[in-house]
Short mmCIF file of C-alpha atoms in Angstrom, two decimals:
data_model
loop_
_atom_site.label_atom_id
_atom_site.label_comp_id
_atom_site.label_asym_id
_atom_site.label_seq_id
_atom_site.Cartn_x
_atom_site.Cartn_y
_atom_site.Cartn_z
CA ASP V 1 -15.94 -5.94 -11.77
CA ALA V 2 -15.85 -5.75 -8.00
CA GLY V 3 -12.66 -4.55 -6.40
CA VAL V 4 -11.01 -5.95 -3.31
CA THR V 5 -13.62 -6.32 -0.59
CA GLN V 6 -12.85 -6.35 3.11
CA SER V 7 -15.01 -7.00 6.14
CA PRO V 8 -15.85 -5.69 8.59
CA THR V 9 -15.26 -2.00 7.87
CA HIS V 10 -14.90 -1.06 11.51
CA LEU V 11 -14.23 -3.10 14.61
CA ILE V 12 -13.82 -2.24 18.27
CA LYS V 13 -12.12 -4.73 20.59
CA THR V 14 -10.56 -4.70 24.03
CA ARG V 15 -7.05 -5.68 25.01
CA GLY V 16 -6.44 -9.41 25.08
CA GLN V 17 -9.23 -10.27 22.66
CA GLN V 18 -8.81 -11.93 19.28
CA VAL V 19 -9.96 -10.64 15.89
CA THR V 20 -10.44 -12.06 12.40
CA LEU V 21 -10.43 -9.83 9.34
CA ARG V 22 -11.59 -11.00 5.94
CA CYS V 23 -10.65 -10.18 2.38
CA SER V 24 -11.91 -11.18 -1.07
CA PRO V 25 -9.54 -10.37 -3.93
CA ILE V 26 -10.40 -9.01 -7.34
CA SER V 27 -11.75 -11.78 -9.58
CA GLY V 28 -8.82 -13.53 -11.27
CA HIS V 29 -6.27 -12.37 -8.70
CA LYS V 30 -4.49 -15.17 -6.89
CA SER V 31 -2.19 -13.20 -4.59
CA VAL V 32 -3.35 -11.49 -1.41
CA SER V 33 -1.20 -9.30 0.81
CA TRP V 34 -1.99 -7.76 4.19
CA TYR V 35 -0.71 -4.41 5.46
CA GLN V 36 -1.07 -2.45 8.70
CA GLN V 37 -1.27 1.32 8.52
CA VAL V 38 -1.08 3.43 11.66
CA LEU V 39 -1.97 7.10 11.57
CA GLY V 40 0.63 9.25 9.85
CA GLN V 41 2.63 6.32 8.48
CA GLY V 42 2.74 4.35 5.27
CA PRO V 43 1.35 0.81 5.21
CA GLN V 44 3.59 -1.89 6.72
CA PHE V 45 3.71 -5.33 5.10
CA ILE V 46 2.38 -8.18 7.26
CA PHE V 47 1.86 -11.22 4.99
CA GLN V 48 1.56 -12.32 1.40
CA TYR V 49 -0.26 -15.47 0.26
CA TYR V 50 -0.30 -17.03 -3.17
CA GLU V 51 -2.07 -20.25 -4.10
CA LYS V 52 -2.81 -20.83 -0.40
CA GLU V 53 0.85 -20.72 0.57
CA GLU V 54 2.59 -18.05 2.60
CA ARG V 55 5.11 -16.35 0.33
CA GLY V 56 6.21 -13.49 2.55
CA ARG V 57 6.07 -12.35 6.15
CA GLY V 58 6.85 -8.94 7.57
CA ASN V 59 8.31 -8.02 10.94
CA PHE V 60 5.22 -8.73 13.05
CA PRO V 61 4.91 -10.94 16.15
CA ASP V 62 3.49 -14.45 16.08
CA ARG V 63 0.19 -13.06 17.38
CA PHE V 64 -0.47 -12.26 13.74
CA SER V 65 -1.42 -15.13 11.44
CA ALA V 66 -3.22 -15.51 8.14
CA ARG V 67 -4.45 -18.04 5.67
CA GLN V 68 -5.77 -18.20 2.13
CA PHE V 69 -8.65 -20.34 0.97
CA PRO V 70 -9.14 -22.28 -2.30
CA ASN V 71 -11.24 -19.41 -3.69
CA TYR V 72 -8.26 -17.08 -2.98
CA SER V 73 -10.04 -15.17 -0.22
CA SER V 74 -8.01 -14.63 2.91
CA GLU V 75 -8.29 -14.09 6.64
CA LEU V 76 -5.96 -12.23 8.97
CA ASN V 77 -6.07 -13.23 12.64
CA VAL V 78 -4.63 -11.25 15.50
CA ASN V 79 -4.52 -12.76 18.99
CA ALA V 80 -3.98 -11.14 22.39
CA LEU V 81 -4.73 -7.69 21.08
CA LEU V 82 -2.67 -4.77 22.32
CA LEU V 83 -3.45 -1.06 22.24
CA GLY V 84 -0.74 -0.68 19.60
CA ASP V 85 -2.66 -2.94 17.23
CA SER V 86 -5.11 -0.11 16.63
CA ALA V 87 -4.72 0.66 12.93
CA LEU V 88 -6.19 0.45 9.47
CA TYR V 89 -5.69 -3.07 8.13
CA LEU V 90 -5.45 -3.20 4.37
CA CYS V 91 -5.76 -6.13 2.02
CA ALA V 92 -4.30 -5.91 -1.48
CA SER V 93 -4.59 -8.32 -4.36
CA SER V 94 -2.63 -8.86 -7.56
CA GLN V 95 -2.64 -11.37 -10.37
CA GLY V 96 0.21 -13.51 -9.13
CA SER V 97 3.24 -13.80 -6.99
CA ALA V 98 6.04 -11.63 -8.38
CA SER V 99 3.86 -11.04 -11.42
CA ASN V 100 5.16 -7.50 -11.76
CA GLN V 101 1.57 -6.38 -11.75
CA PRO V 102 0.45 -3.72 -9.28
CA GLN V 103 -1.45 -4.42 -6.11
CA HIS V 104 -4.89 -2.98 -5.60
CA PHE V 105 -6.15 -2.21 -2.13
CA GLY V 106 -9.49 -2.75 -0.51
CA ASP V 107 -11.18 -0.11 1.65
CA GLY V 108 -9.62 -1.56 4.78
CA THR V 109 -10.79 -2.54 8.23
CA ARG V 110 -10.34 0.07 10.91
CA LEU V 111 -9.54 -1.71 14.17
CA SER V 112 -9.74 0.15 17.46
CA ILE V 113 -8.48 -1.41 20.68
CA LEU V 114 -9.82 -0.05 23.96
CA GLN P 1 18.44 5.30 6.79
CA LYS P 2 14.83 4.59 5.94
CA GLU P 3 14.24 2.20 3.06
CA VAL P 4 11.90 4.61 1.26
CA GLU P 5 12.01 8.31 2.02
CA GLN P 6 9.57 11.04 1.16
CA ASN P 7 9.18 14.60 2.37
CA SER P 8 6.14 14.53 4.64
CA GLY P 9 5.07 18.00 3.54
CA PRO P 10 2.67 19.61 3.55
CA LEU P 11 3.35 20.66 -0.02
CA SER P 12 1.13 23.53 -1.15
CA VAL P 13 0.67 24.16 -4.89
CA PRO P 14 -1.61 26.69 -6.61
CA GLU P 15 -4.42 25.31 -8.73
CA GLY P 16 -3.29 24.82 -12.33
CA ALA P 17 0.41 24.55 -11.44
CA ILE P 18 2.65 21.48 -11.55
CA ALA P 19 3.03 19.49 -8.33
CA SER P 20 6.31 17.60 -7.98
CA LEU P 21 6.57 14.74 -5.49
CA ASN P 22 9.85 13.00 -4.78
CA CYS P 23 10.93 9.68 -3.34
CA THR P 24 14.31 8.03 -2.74
CA TYR P 25 14.96 4.38 -1.92
CA SER P 26 17.92 2.56 -0.45
CA ASP P 27 17.74 -0.96 -1.94
CA ARG P 28 19.44 -1.11 -5.33
CA GLY P 29 17.68 -4.45 -5.95
CA SER P 30 14.32 -2.68 -6.17
CA GLN P 31 12.64 -3.30 -9.50
CA SER P 32 9.11 -1.89 -9.39
CA PHE P 33 7.93 1.51 -8.24
CA PHE P 34 4.42 2.65 -7.45
CA TRP P 35 2.60 5.82 -6.56
CA TYR P 36 -0.61 5.60 -4.54
CA ARG P 37 -2.97 8.42 -3.62
CA GLN P 38 -4.69 8.29 -0.25
CA TYR P 39 -7.49 10.61 0.76
CA SER P 40 -7.98 11.17 4.48
CA GLY P 41 -9.72 8.18 6.04
CA LYS P 42 -9.61 6.16 2.82
CA SER P 43 -7.43 3.39 1.45
CA PRO P 44 -4.54 3.84 -1.02
CA GLU P 45 -5.51 4.12 -4.68
CA LEU P 46 -3.00 3.22 -7.42
CA ILE P 47 -2.03 6.23 -9.56
CA MET P 48 1.03 5.13 -11.51
CA PHE P 49 3.63 2.40 -11.69
CA ILE P 50 6.99 2.36 -13.45
CA TYR P 51 9.63 -0.32 -13.96
CA SER P 52 12.15 1.18 -16.39
CA ASN P 53 14.36 4.23 -16.24
CA GLY P 54 12.83 7.32 -17.80
CA ASP P 55 9.39 8.85 -17.89
CA LYS P 56 5.94 7.29 -18.03
CA GLU P 57 2.93 9.50 -18.70
CA ASP P 58 -0.75 8.86 -17.99
CA GLY P 59 -3.02 11.83 -18.46
CA ARG P 60 -1.99 14.60 -16.07
CA PHE P 61 0.43 12.29 -14.25
CA THR P 62 4.07 11.55 -15.12
CA ALA P 63 6.25 9.13 -13.19
CA GLN P 64 10.01 9.48 -13.51
CA LEU P 65 12.54 6.83 -12.51
CA ASN P 66 16.31 7.11 -12.17
CA LYS P 67 17.71 3.83 -10.85
CA ALA P 68 21.30 5.09 -10.81
CA SER P 69 20.28 7.85 -8.41
CA GLN P 70 17.70 5.63 -6.65
CA TYR P 71 15.10 8.28 -7.20
CA VAL P 72 11.50 8.21 -8.36
CA SER P 73 9.17 11.16 -8.76
CA LEU P 74 5.58 11.97 -9.64
CA LEU P 75 4.56 15.09 -11.52
CA ILE P 76 0.96 16.25 -11.54
CA ARG P 77 0.19 18.80 -14.24
CA ASP P 78 -2.72 21.25 -14.12
CA SER P 79 -3.23 20.50 -10.42
CA GLN P 80 -6.83 20.43 -9.24
CA PRO P 81 -8.25 20.81 -5.71
CA SER P 82 -9.34 17.15 -5.98
CA ASP P 83 -5.64 16.21 -6.15
CA SER P 84 -5.28 17.27 -2.50
CA ALA P 85 -4.33 14.05 -0.72
CA THR P 86 -1.38 12.13 0.68
CA TYR P 87 0.79 10.53 -1.98
CA LEU P 88 2.54 7.30 -1.04
CA CYS P 89 5.63 6.03 -2.82
CA ALA P 90 6.05 2.24 -2.74
CA VAL P 91 8.95 0.07 -3.87
CA ARG P 92 9.05 -3.65 -4.61
CA GLN P 93 12.03 -5.94 -5.02
CA GLY P 94 11.98 -8.59 -7.66
CA GLY P 95 10.77 -12.06 -6.73
CA ASN P 96 8.16 -11.14 -4.16
CA GLU P 97 5.07 -9.03 -3.71
CA LYS P 98 6.11 -7.08 -0.61
CA LEU P 99 5.66 -3.34 -1.01
CA THR P 100 7.79 -1.03 1.11
CA PHE P 101 6.14 2.34 1.54
CA GLY P 102 7.38 5.78 2.42
CA THR P 103 5.51 7.81 5.01
CA GLY P 104 3.76 9.81 2.28
CA THR P 105 3.72 13.45 1.18
CA ARG P 106 0.66 15.51 2.00
CA LEU P 107 -0.27 17.66 -1.00
CA THR P 108 -2.65 20.61 -0.82
CA ILE P 109 -3.85 22.35 -3.99
CA ILE P 110 -4.79 25.94 -3.28
CA PRO P 111 -7.73 27.28 -5.37
#
């Protein structure tokens, strides 16, 4: 079975632009979470969606938004990009909200802001 | 105090020896504990997860949890050069999916 798939793999943007990152969860997984990982740090939680509803939000500004579609895929949008948004953006899926099952990560999207 | 703390390393271990990675957490409400391995430039890969006090073994890996001491560890037996990576400890409270990560421990296995 396919794992979590993310697109694109790499992206270069300039300050002030907007970006959309995409994620398809493992088949049968209904929960998708987004994380930001900057170099040398552990991933930081951004959002969690389950059954198309936001179930959790991390300490990120309103420039960050996300949504989940009926097929459980998800998009992360970031507006008014700043240099500090340069990071690896990770999507993780699990079977259900608070299912006590582990999350599995995709390969990530590496976003560079010039 | 950080929510999840790990020694950043680097931790150097001879090939064939036991590597011991440690993690402490501050939230006593934490219920699930995970170890992820991350190779340079790659995404985190799940190694082990543990929910109950005690030991959990899977092949060369053993996770140990002590909720009273708020401590979780990962032992890697018969360490191989391919085990060289950054190991991330992650903690989850009950009732939500949010994972809180430590900064990771960089492990190097010396041939």
